[in-house]
PDB file of C-alpha atoms and ligand atoms in Angstrom:
ATOM      1  CA  SER A   1       0.000   0.000   0.000  1.00  0.00           C
ATOM      2  CA  VAL A   2       1.014   3.611  -0.313  1.00  0.00           C
ATOM      3  CA  GLY A   3       1.254   3.841   3.452  1.00  0.00           C
ATOM      4  CA  VAL A   4       3.767   1.020   3.672  1.00  0.00           C
ATOM      5  CA  LEU A   5       5.880   2.457   0.862  1.00  0.00           C
ATOM      6  CA  CYS A   6       5.888   5.743   2.651  1.00  0.00           C
ATOM      7  CA  ALA A   7       6.844   4.201   5.968  1.00  0.00           C
ATOM      8  CA  VAL A   8       9.784   2.396   4.397  1.00  0.00           C
ATOM      9  CA  ALA A   9      11.001   5.589   2.752  1.00  0.00           C
ATOM     10  CA  VAL A  10      10.799   7.573   5.965  1.00  0.00           C
ATOM     11  CA  GLN A  11      12.491   4.789   7.875  1.00  0.00           C
ATOM     12  CA  ALA A  12      15.462   5.083   5.533  1.00  0.00           C
ATOM     13  CA  MET A  13      15.629   8.799   6.245  1.00  0.00           C
ATOM     14  CA  ALA A  14      15.002   8.372   9.944  1.00  0.00           C
ATOM     15  CA  SER A  15      17.850   5.917  10.332  1.00  0.00           C
ATOM     16  CA  ARG A  16      20.223   8.852   9.912  1.00  0.00           C
ATOM     17  CA  ALA A  17      18.711  10.645  12.886  1.00  0.00           C
ATOM     18  CA  THR A  18      20.497  10.270  16.207  1.00  0.00           C
ATOM     19  CA  ALA A  19      18.750  11.387  19.378  1.00  0.00           C
ATOM     20  CA  ARG A  20      15.277  10.133  20.107  1.00  0.00           C
ATOM     21  CA  PRO A  21      13.853  11.628  23.267  1.00  0.00           C
ATOM     22  CA  ASN A  22      11.396   8.850  23.787  1.00  0.00           C
ATOM     23  CA  GLY A  23      13.581   5.851  23.343  1.00  0.00           C
ATOM     24  CA  GLN A  24      12.399   2.900  21.306  1.00  0.00           C
ATOM     25  CA  SER A  25      12.956   3.083  17.604  1.00  0.00           C
ATOM     26  CA  GLN A  26      10.795   0.167  16.520  1.00  0.00           C
ATOM     27  CA  ALA A  27       7.334   1.287  15.591  1.00  0.00           C
ATOM     28  CA  SER A  28       4.968  -0.173  13.069  1.00  0.00           C
ATOM     29  CA  LYS A  29       4.000   3.131  11.525  1.00  0.00           C
ATOM     30  CA  ILE A  30       5.873   6.357  10.812  1.00  0.00           C
ATOM     31  CA  CYS A  31       4.145   9.667  10.310  1.00  0.00           C
ATOM     32  CA  GLN A  32       5.844  12.867   9.264  1.00  0.00           C
ATOM     33  CA  PHE A  33       4.486  16.307  10.040  1.00  0.00           C
ATOM     34  CA  LYS A  34       5.546  19.857   9.332  1.00  0.00           C
ATOM     35  CA  LEU A  35       5.710  21.982  12.482  1.00  0.00           C
ATOM     36  CA  VAL A  36       6.407  25.712  12.627  1.00  0.00           C
ATOM     37  CA  LEU A  37       7.490  27.899  15.558  1.00  0.00           C
ATOM     38  CA  LEU A  38       6.177  31.446  15.756  1.00  0.00           C
ATOM     39  CA  GLY A  39       6.492  34.243  18.295  1.00  0.00           C
ATOM     40  CA  GLU A  40       8.172  37.509  19.156  1.00  0.00           C
ATOM     41  CA  SER A  41      11.929  37.792  18.824  1.00  0.00           C
ATOM     42  CA  ALA A  42      13.962  36.505  21.805  1.00  0.00           C
ATOM     43  CA  VAL A  43      11.170  34.429  23.385  1.00  0.00           C
ATOM     44  CA  GLY A  44      13.279  31.314  22.806  1.00  0.00           C
ATOM     45  CA  LYS A  45      11.983  29.637  19.636  1.00  0.00           C
ATOM     46  CA  SER A  46      15.422  28.621  18.380  1.00  0.00           C
ATOM     47  CA  SER A  47      16.396  27.599  21.901  1.00  0.00           C
ATOM     48  CA  LEU A  48      13.375  25.283  22.174  1.00  0.00           C
ATOM     49  CA  VAL A  49      14.305  23.655  18.864  1.00  0.00           C
ATOM     50  CA  LEU A  50      17.941  23.295  19.913  1.00  0.00           C
ATOM     51  CA  ARG A  51      16.877  21.741  23.230  1.00  0.00           C
ATOM     52  CA  PHE A  52      14.441  19.321  21.597  1.00  0.00           C
ATOM     53  CA  VAL A  53      16.627  18.274  18.662  1.00  0.00           C
ATOM     54  CA  LYS A  54      20.123  18.374  20.166  1.00  0.00           C
ATOM     55  CA  GLY A  55      19.594  18.532  23.924  1.00  0.00           C
ATOM     56  CA  GLN A  56      21.591  21.764  24.096  1.00  0.00           C
ATOM     57  CA  PHE A  57      21.096  25.328  25.333  1.00  0.00           C
ATOM     58  CA  HIS A  58      23.098  28.432  24.447  1.00  0.00           C
ATOM     59  CA  GLU A  59      22.998  31.367  26.854  1.00  0.00           C
ATOM     60  CA  TYR A  60      23.875  33.668  23.923  1.00  0.00           C
ATOM     61  CA  GLN A  61      21.701  32.185  21.191  1.00  0.00           C
ATOM     62  CA  GLU A  62      21.880  34.370  18.066  1.00  0.00           C
ATOM     63  CA  SER A  63      18.719  35.922  16.713  1.00  0.00           C
ATOM     64  CA  THR A  64      17.396  34.062  13.677  1.00  0.00           C
ATOM     65  CA  ILE A  65      17.764  35.858  10.353  1.00  0.00           C
ATOM     66  CA  GLY A  66      14.733  35.568   8.098  1.00  0.00           C
ATOM     67  CA  VAL A  67      16.137  34.138   4.931  1.00  0.00           C
ATOM     68  CA  LEU A  68      18.417  31.646   6.660  1.00  0.00           C
ATOM     69  CA  SER A  69      15.685  29.666   8.377  1.00  0.00           C
ATOM     70  CA  ALA A  70      15.932  25.944   7.749  1.00  0.00           C
ATOM     71  CA  PHE A  71      14.243  22.881   9.096  1.00  0.00           C
ATOM     72  CA  LEU A  72      15.529  20.267  11.490  1.00  0.00           C
ATOM     73  CA  THR A  73      13.960  16.896  12.134  1.00  0.00           C
ATOM     74  CA  GLN A  74      13.322  14.989  15.306  1.00  0.00           C
ATOM     75  CA  SER A  75      11.072  12.055  16.131  1.00  0.00           C
ATOM     76  CA  VAL A  76       9.000  11.022  19.093  1.00  0.00           C
ATOM     77  CA  CYS A  77       7.652   7.530  19.618  1.00  0.00           C
ATOM     78  CA  LEU A  78       4.097   6.890  20.631  1.00  0.00           C
ATOM     79  CA  ASP A  79       2.825   3.347  21.229  1.00  0.00           C
ATOM     80  CA  ASP A  80       2.893   1.979  17.692  1.00  0.00           C
ATOM     81  CA  THR A  81       3.798   5.129  15.791  1.00  0.00           C
ATOM     82  CA  THR A  82       6.919   7.148  15.235  1.00  0.00           C
ATOM     83  CA  VAL A  83       6.000  10.771  14.738  1.00  0.00           C
ATOM     84  CA  LYS A  84       8.684  12.563  12.802  1.00  0.00           C
ATOM     85  CA  PHE A  85       8.641  16.349  13.034  1.00  0.00           C
ATOM     86  CA  GLU A  86      10.027  18.537  10.281  1.00  0.00           C
ATOM     87  CA  ILE A  87      10.604  21.630  12.434  1.00  0.00           C
ATOM     88  CA  TRP A  88      10.663  25.067  10.851  1.00  0.00           C
ATOM     89  CA  ASP A  89      12.055  27.755  13.127  1.00  0.00           C
ATOM     90  CA  THR A  90      11.148  31.314  12.100  1.00  0.00           C
ATOM     91  CA  ALA A  91      12.675  34.733  12.700  1.00  0.00           C
ATOM     92  CA  GLY A  92      10.652  36.679  15.264  1.00  0.00           C
ATOM     93  CA  GLN A  93      11.825  40.163  14.324  1.00  0.00           C
ATOM     94  CA  GLU A  94       8.887  42.166  12.973  1.00  0.00           C
ATOM     95  CA  ARG A  95      10.648  42.958   9.689  1.00  0.00           C
ATOM     96  CA  TYR A  96      10.431  39.256   8.807  1.00  0.00           C
ATOM     97  CA  HIS A  97       6.700  38.984   9.523  1.00  0.00           C
ATOM     98  CA  SER A  98       5.807  38.830   5.830  1.00  0.00           C
ATOM     99  CA  LEU A  99       7.833  35.614   5.461  1.00  0.00           C
ATOM    100  CA  ALA A 100       5.789  33.751   8.060  1.00  0.00           C
ATOM    101  CA  PRO A 101       3.006  32.465   5.770  1.00  0.00           C
ATOM    102  CA  MET A 102       5.660  30.651   3.743  1.00  0.00           C
ATOM    103  CA  TYR A 103       6.451  28.661   6.869  1.00  0.00           C
ATOM    104  CA  TYR A 104       3.005  28.006   8.325  1.00  0.00           C
ATOM    105  CA  ARG A 105       1.373  27.245   4.987  1.00  0.00           C
ATOM    106  CA  GLY A 106       0.919  23.490   4.842  1.00  0.00           C
ATOM    107  CA  ALA A 107       2.037  23.030   8.450  1.00  0.00           C
ATOM    108  CA  GLN A 108       0.093  20.474  10.466  1.00  0.00           C
ATOM    109  CA  ALA A 109       1.300  21.878  13.791  1.00  0.00           C
ATOM    110  CA  ALA A 110       2.456  25.195  15.200  1.00  0.00           C
ATOM    111  CA  ILE A 111       4.052  26.216  18.477  1.00  0.00           C
ATOM    112  CA  VAL A 112       3.354  29.821  19.353  1.00  0.00           C
ATOM    113  CA  VAL A 113       5.910  30.925  21.919  1.00  0.00           C
ATOM    114  CA  TYR A 114       5.915  33.764  24.437  1.00  0.00           C
ATOM    115  CA  ASP A 115       8.180  34.659  27.343  1.00  0.00           C
ATOM    116  CA  ILE A 116       6.480  34.392  30.768  1.00  0.00           C
ATOM    117  CA  ALA A 117       8.585  37.355  31.930  1.00  0.00           C
ATOM    118  CA  ASN A 118       7.327  39.657  29.154  1.00  0.00           C
ATOM    119  CA  GLN A 119       3.629  40.576  28.877  1.00  0.00           C
ATOM    120  CA  GLU A 120       4.077  42.080  25.395  1.00  0.00           C
ATOM    121  CA  THR A 121       5.226  38.765  23.986  1.00  0.00           C
ATOM    122  CA  PHE A 122       2.005  37.163  25.273  1.00  0.00           C
ATOM    123  CA  ALA A 123      -0.056  39.795  23.433  1.00  0.00           C
ATOM    124  CA  ARG A 124       2.000  39.084  20.310  1.00  0.00           C
ATOM    125  CA  ALA A 125       1.411  35.350  20.742  1.00  0.00           C
ATOM    126  CA  LYS A 126      -2.341  35.977  20.700  1.00  0.00           C
ATOM    127  CA  THR A 127      -2.061  37.814  17.368  1.00  0.00           C
ATOM    128  CA  TRP A 128      -0.096  34.867  15.964  1.00  0.00           C
ATOM    129  CA  VAL A 129      -2.838  32.503  17.092  1.00  0.00           C
ATOM    130  CA  LYS A 130      -5.446  34.696  15.384  1.00  0.00           C
ATOM    131  CA  GLU A 131      -3.405  34.779  12.177  1.00  0.00           C
ATOM    132  CA  LEU A 132      -3.051  30.984  12.229  1.00  0.00           C
ATOM    133  CA  GLN A 133      -6.764  30.509  12.894  1.00  0.00           C
ATOM    134  CA  ARG A 134      -7.562  32.695   9.904  1.00  0.00           C
ATOM    135  CA  GLN A 135      -4.876  31.721   7.422  1.00  0.00           C
ATOM    136  CA  ALA A 136      -3.259  28.404   8.257  1.00  0.00           C
ATOM    137  CA  SER A 137      -4.697  24.997   7.423  1.00  0.00           C
ATOM    138  CA  PRO A 138      -8.013  24.560   9.289  1.00  0.00           C
ATOM    139  CA  ASN A 139      -6.936  21.384  11.075  1.00  0.00           C
ATOM    140  CA  ILE A 140      -3.624  22.746  12.319  1.00  0.00           C
ATOM    141  CA  VAL A 141      -2.747  21.712  15.873  1.00  0.00           C
ATOM    142  CA  ILE A 142      -1.681  24.833  17.750  1.00  0.00           C
ATOM    143  CA  ALA A 143       0.316  24.738  20.970  1.00  0.00           C
ATOM    144  CA  LEU A 144       1.021  27.743  23.156  1.00  0.00           C
ATOM    145  CA  ALA A 145       4.353  27.658  24.975  1.00  0.00           C
ATOM    146  CA  GLY A 146       5.068  30.007  27.869  1.00  0.00           C
ATOM    147  CA  ASN A 147       8.836  29.752  27.675  1.00  0.00           C
ATOM    148  CA  LYS A 148      11.540  30.803  30.195  1.00  0.00           C
ATOM    149  CA  ALA A 149       9.568  29.147  32.986  1.00  0.00           C
ATOM    150  CA  ASP A 150      12.849  29.122  34.920  1.00  0.00           C
ATOM    151  CA  LEU A 151      12.461  32.914  35.328  1.00  0.00           C
ATOM    152  CA  ALA A 152       9.571  32.485  37.790  1.00  0.00           C
ATOM    153  CA  ASN A 153      10.746  35.407  39.925  1.00  0.00           C
ATOM    154  CA  LYS A 154      10.378  37.739  36.912  1.00  0.00           C
ATOM    155  CA  ARG A 155       6.989  36.369  35.894  1.00  0.00           C
ATOM    156  CA  MET A 156       4.637  38.858  34.205  1.00  0.00           C
ATOM    157  CA  VAL A 157       2.133  36.434  32.655  1.00  0.00           C
ATOM    158  CA  GLU A 158       0.143  34.329  35.111  1.00  0.00           C
ATOM    159  CA  TYR A 159      -0.149  30.636  34.359  1.00  0.00           C
ATOM    160  CA  GLU A 160      -3.928  30.724  34.876  1.00  0.00           C
ATOM    161  CA  GLU A 161      -4.382  33.614  32.440  1.00  0.00           C
ATOM    162  CA  ALA A 162      -2.570  31.743  29.682  1.00  0.00           C
ATOM    163  CA  GLN A 163      -4.321  28.455  30.480  1.00  0.00           C
ATOM    164  CA  THR A 164      -7.738  30.132  30.267  1.00  0.00           C
ATOM    165  CA  TYR A 165      -6.822  31.756  26.959  1.00  0.00           C
ATOM    166  CA  ALA A 166      -5.578  28.408  25.629  1.00  0.00           C
ATOM    167  CA  ASP A 167      -8.750  26.609  26.743  1.00  0.00           C
ATOM    168  CA  ASP A 168     -10.947  29.254  25.108  1.00  0.00           C
ATOM    169  CA  ASN A 169      -9.065  28.786  21.835  1.00  0.00           C
ATOM    170  CA  SER A 170      -8.603  24.984  21.944  1.00  0.00           C
ATOM    171  CA  LEU A 171      -4.832  25.236  22.168  1.00  0.00           C
ATOM    172  CA  LEU A 172      -2.445  22.893  23.898  1.00  0.00           C
ATOM    173  CA  PHE A 173      -0.652  24.827  26.610  1.00  0.00           C
ATOM    174  CA  MET A 174       2.511  24.283  28.623  1.00  0.00           C
ATOM    175  CA  GLU A 175       5.068  26.444  30.346  1.00  0.00           C
ATOM    176  CA  THR A 176       8.495  25.383  29.114  1.00  0.00           C
ATOM    177  CA  SER A 177      12.137  26.162  29.696  1.00  0.00           C
ATOM    178  CA  ALA A 178      14.655  25.640  26.951  1.00  0.00           C
ATOM    179  CA  LYS A 179      17.264  26.385  29.589  1.00  0.00           C
ATOM    180  CA  THR A 180      16.330  23.689  32.106  1.00  0.00           C
ATOM    181  CA  ALA A 181      14.510  21.451  29.568  1.00  0.00           C
ATOM    182  CA  VAL A 182      11.302  21.523  31.597  1.00  0.00           C
ATOM    183  CA  ASN A 183       8.324  20.387  29.472  1.00  0.00           C
ATOM    184  CA  VAL A 184      10.181  20.652  26.152  1.00  0.00           C
ATOM    185  CA  ASN A 185       9.934  16.984  25.166  1.00  0.00           C
ATOM    186  CA  ASP A 186       6.506  16.809  26.789  1.00  0.00           C
ATOM    187  CA  LEU A 187       5.226  19.629  24.607  1.00  0.00           C
ATOM    188  CA  PHE A 188       6.282  17.902  21.379  1.00  0.00           C
ATOM    189  CA  LEU A 189       4.906  14.622  22.697  1.00  0.00           C
ATOM    190  CA  ALA A 190       1.532  16.234  23.455  1.00  0.00           C
ATOM    191  CA  ILE A 191       1.437  17.656  19.932  1.00  0.00           C
ATOM    192  CA  ALA A 192       2.353  14.259  18.473  1.00  0.00           C
ATOM    193  CA  LYS A 193      -0.529  12.687  20.384  1.00  0.00           C
ATOM    194  CA  LYS A 194      -2.991  15.254  19.077  1.00  0.00           C
ATOM    195  CA  LEU A 195      -2.002  14.957  15.415  1.00  0.00           C
ATOM    196  CA  PRO A 196      -4.209  12.722  13.272  1.00  0.00           C
ATOM    197  CA  LYS A 197      -2.373   9.474  12.516  1.00  0.00           C
ATOM    198  CA  ASN A 198      -5.077   7.818  10.435  1.00  0.00           C
ATOM    199  CA  GLU A 199      -6.264  10.353   7.940  1.00  0.00           C
ATOM    200  CA  PRO A 200      -8.713   9.201   5.288  1.00  0.00           C
ATOM    201  CA  GLN A 201      -7.048   8.392   1.955  1.00  0.00           C
ATOM    202  CA  THR A 202      -9.537  10.352  -0.112  1.00  0.00           C
ATOM    203  CA  GLY A 203     -12.218  12.976   0.229  1.00  0.00           C
ATOM    204  CA  SER A 204      -9.950  15.916   0.922  1.00  0.00           C
ATOM    205  CA  SER A 205     -10.625  19.095  -1.030  1.00  0.00           C
ATOM    206  CA  THR A 206      -6.928  19.720  -1.634  1.00  0.00           C
ATOM    207  CA  PRO A 207      -5.187  17.254  -3.921  1.00  0.00           C
ATOM    208  CA  GLY A 208      -2.343  15.496  -2.175  1.00  0.00           C
ATOM    209  CA  ARG A 209      -3.527  16.401   1.293  1.00  0.00           C
ATOM    210  CA  ASN A 210      -4.069  13.768   3.939  1.00  0.00           C
ATOM    211  CA  ARG A 211      -2.513  11.032   1.855  1.00  0.00           C
ATOM    212  CA  GLY A 212       0.482   8.890   2.465  1.00  0.00           C
ATOM    213  CA  VAL A 213       3.064   9.717  -0.144  1.00  0.00           C
ATOM    214  CA  ASP A 214       6.224   8.140  -1.467  1.00  0.00           C
ATOM    215  CA  LEU A 215       8.919  10.170   0.212  1.00  0.00           C
ATOM    216  CA  HIS A 216      11.460   9.268  -2.463  1.00  0.00           C
ATOM    217  CA  ASP A 217       9.954  12.127  -4.404  1.00  0.00           C
ATOM    218  CA  GLN A 218      11.417  14.986  -2.394  1.00  0.00           C
ATOM    219  CA  THR A 219       9.954  17.586  -4.706  1.00  0.00           C
ATOM    220  CA  GLN A 220       6.390  16.807  -3.712  1.00  0.00           C
ATOM    221  CA  GLN A 221       5.035  19.555  -1.547  1.00  0.00           C
ATOM    222  CA  SER A 222       3.002  16.951   0.295  1.00  0.00           C
ATOM    223  CA  LYS A 223       6.049  15.035   1.517  1.00  0.00           C
ATOM    224  CA  SER A 224       5.424  16.110   5.079  1.00  0.00           C
ATOM    225  CA  GLN A 225       1.893  14.769   5.197  1.00  0.00           C
ATOM    226  CA  CYS A 226       1.046  11.875   7.425  1.00  0.00           C
ATOM    227  CA  CYS A 227       1.372   8.343   6.188  1.00  0.00           C
ATOM    228  CA  SER A 228      -1.781   6.337   6.674  1.00  0.00           C
ATOM    229  CA  ASN A 229      -2.235   2.615   6.829  1.00  0.00           C
TER     230      ASN A 229
HETATM  231  P1  GTP B   1      14.516  35.258  17.200  1.00  0.00           P
HETATM  232  O1  GTP B   1      15.347  34.283  16.474  1.00  0.00           O
HETATM  233  O2  GTP B   1      15.083  36.645  17.204  1.00  0.00           O
HETATM  234  O3  GTP B   1      13.085  35.248  16.757  1.00  0.00           O
HETATM  235  O4  GTP B   1      14.515  34.816  18.774  1.00  0.00           O
HETATM  236  P2  GTP B   1      14.166  33.374  19.379  1.00  0.00           P
HETATM  237  O5  GTP B   1      12.729  33.335  19.732  1.00  0.00           O
HETATM  238  O6  GTP B   1      14.678  32.303  18.493  1.00  0.00           O
HETATM  239  O7  GTP B   1      14.965  33.379  20.769  1.00  0.00           O
HETATM  240  P3  GTP B   1      16.333  32.629  21.092  1.00  0.00           P
HETATM  241  O8  GTP B   1      16.150  31.160  21.103  1.00  0.00           O
HETATM  242  O9  GTP B   1      17.391  33.183  20.215  1.00  0.00           O
HETATM  243  O10 GTP B   1      16.559  33.078  22.606  1.00  0.00           O
HETATM  244  C1  GTP B   1      16.712  34.434  22.974  1.00  0.00           C
HETATM  245  C2  GTP B   1      17.483  34.533  24.286  1.00  0.00           C
HETATM  246  O11 GTP B   1      16.718  33.946  25.349  1.00  0.00           O
HETATM  247  C3  GTP B   1      18.833  33.790  24.267  1.00  0.00           C
HETATM  248  O12 GTP B   1      19.767  34.551  24.984  1.00  0.00           O
HETATM  249  C4  GTP B   1      18.539  32.490  24.998  1.00  0.00           C
HETATM  250  O13 GTP B   1      19.657  31.979  25.666  1.00  0.00           O
HETATM  251  C5  GTP B   1      17.460  32.928  25.992  1.00  0.00           C
HETATM  252  N1  GTP B   1      16.529  31.846  26.343  1.00  0.00           N
HETATM  253  C6  GTP B   1      15.877  31.022  25.491  1.00  0.00           C
HETATM  254  N2  GTP B   1      15.115  30.153  26.156  1.00  0.00           N
HETATM  255  C7  GTP B   1      15.283  30.419  27.468  1.00  0.00           C
HETATM  256  C8  GTP B   1      14.752  29.853  28.671  1.00  0.00           C
HETATM  257  O14 GTP B   1      13.966  28.910  28.679  1.00  0.00           O
HETATM  258  N3  GTP B   1      15.154  30.422  29.859  1.00  0.00           N
HETATM  259  C9  GTP B   1      16.018  31.473  29.896  1.00  0.00           C
HETATM  260  N4  GTP B   1      16.355  31.941  31.118  1.00  0.00           N
HETATM  261  N5  GTP B   1      16.540  32.011  28.790  1.00  0.00           N
HETATM  262  C10 GTP B   1      16.180  31.506  27.592  1.00  0.00           C
HETATM  263 MG1   MG B   2      15.580  32.318  16.659  1.00  0.00          MG
END
C-alpha cells in the first residue's frame, strides 16, 4: 500500500537521525508532520528547537535571520507510531513577519511561543494565534508555549491567564524552559498525540492532502503529510 511504501522511505531517512527523546525506535508506523514555531523575537523559539533536537542550550543564542531559516527533524515515539517532526524555526523580528506564511502554509502543527517574563510577547502570541486561525490549514494543531519558565521570579504572565486563553481557543498549553529542559519533550509529545495518525485516503478538497506519499519524491510539496495505513 502507499502507506507502507511511505513508511519504508521515511524509515530510511530516519535511520540517519540520532537522538530520540522517547527511546524505542521500533514502531509499526511512521508519520511525518511539518511543524512551525512562531512568536516575538527573543522568546526562545530557536532555543526550544535546539533543546528538543540536540539537547543543548546556548545562553547567547543568536537571533534568527529571516532568509536563513531551515528545518531540522526529530522524532518522538508513541505506542505503535513514530511521529517525525520537520521543524521550521522562524525569525521573530517584525521585519520578517511577511515571510511567516511561507512557513506556516501546509504546516500540520504550530508552536506559538511567548516569554512568561514579558507581557508584550504574550499579546503578540495571541495575534499569531489569530493569524493561524484565519490563514493556516483549518486542522492545524496549535500549541502555546510560555517559555523561560525558569524565570519564575520575573513572571509577568500568570499561568492561569494563559491556560484560560488556551482553553478558550482549543490550544495545547505548557510552560516550558529551553534552559532547564522543563516540558520541552513533553510539549512535542503532546502535539504528536494530538495529530491525526489515520487520515482518510480520499475525500480531501486539496489534492495530495491527507494522503500517504512516497517520500522518495522529495519535490512533492506533500512530503510532510502523514502516512496512513
Ligand atoms: P529570534 O530568532 O530573534 O526570533 O529569537 P528566538 O525566539 O529564536 O529566541 P532565542 O532562542 O534566540 O533566545 C533568545 C534569548 O533567550 C537567548 O539569549 C537564549 O539563551 C534565551 N533563552 C531562550 N530560552 C530560554 C529559557 O527557557 N530560559 C532562559 N532563562 N533564557 C532563555
Ligand atoms: Mg531564533
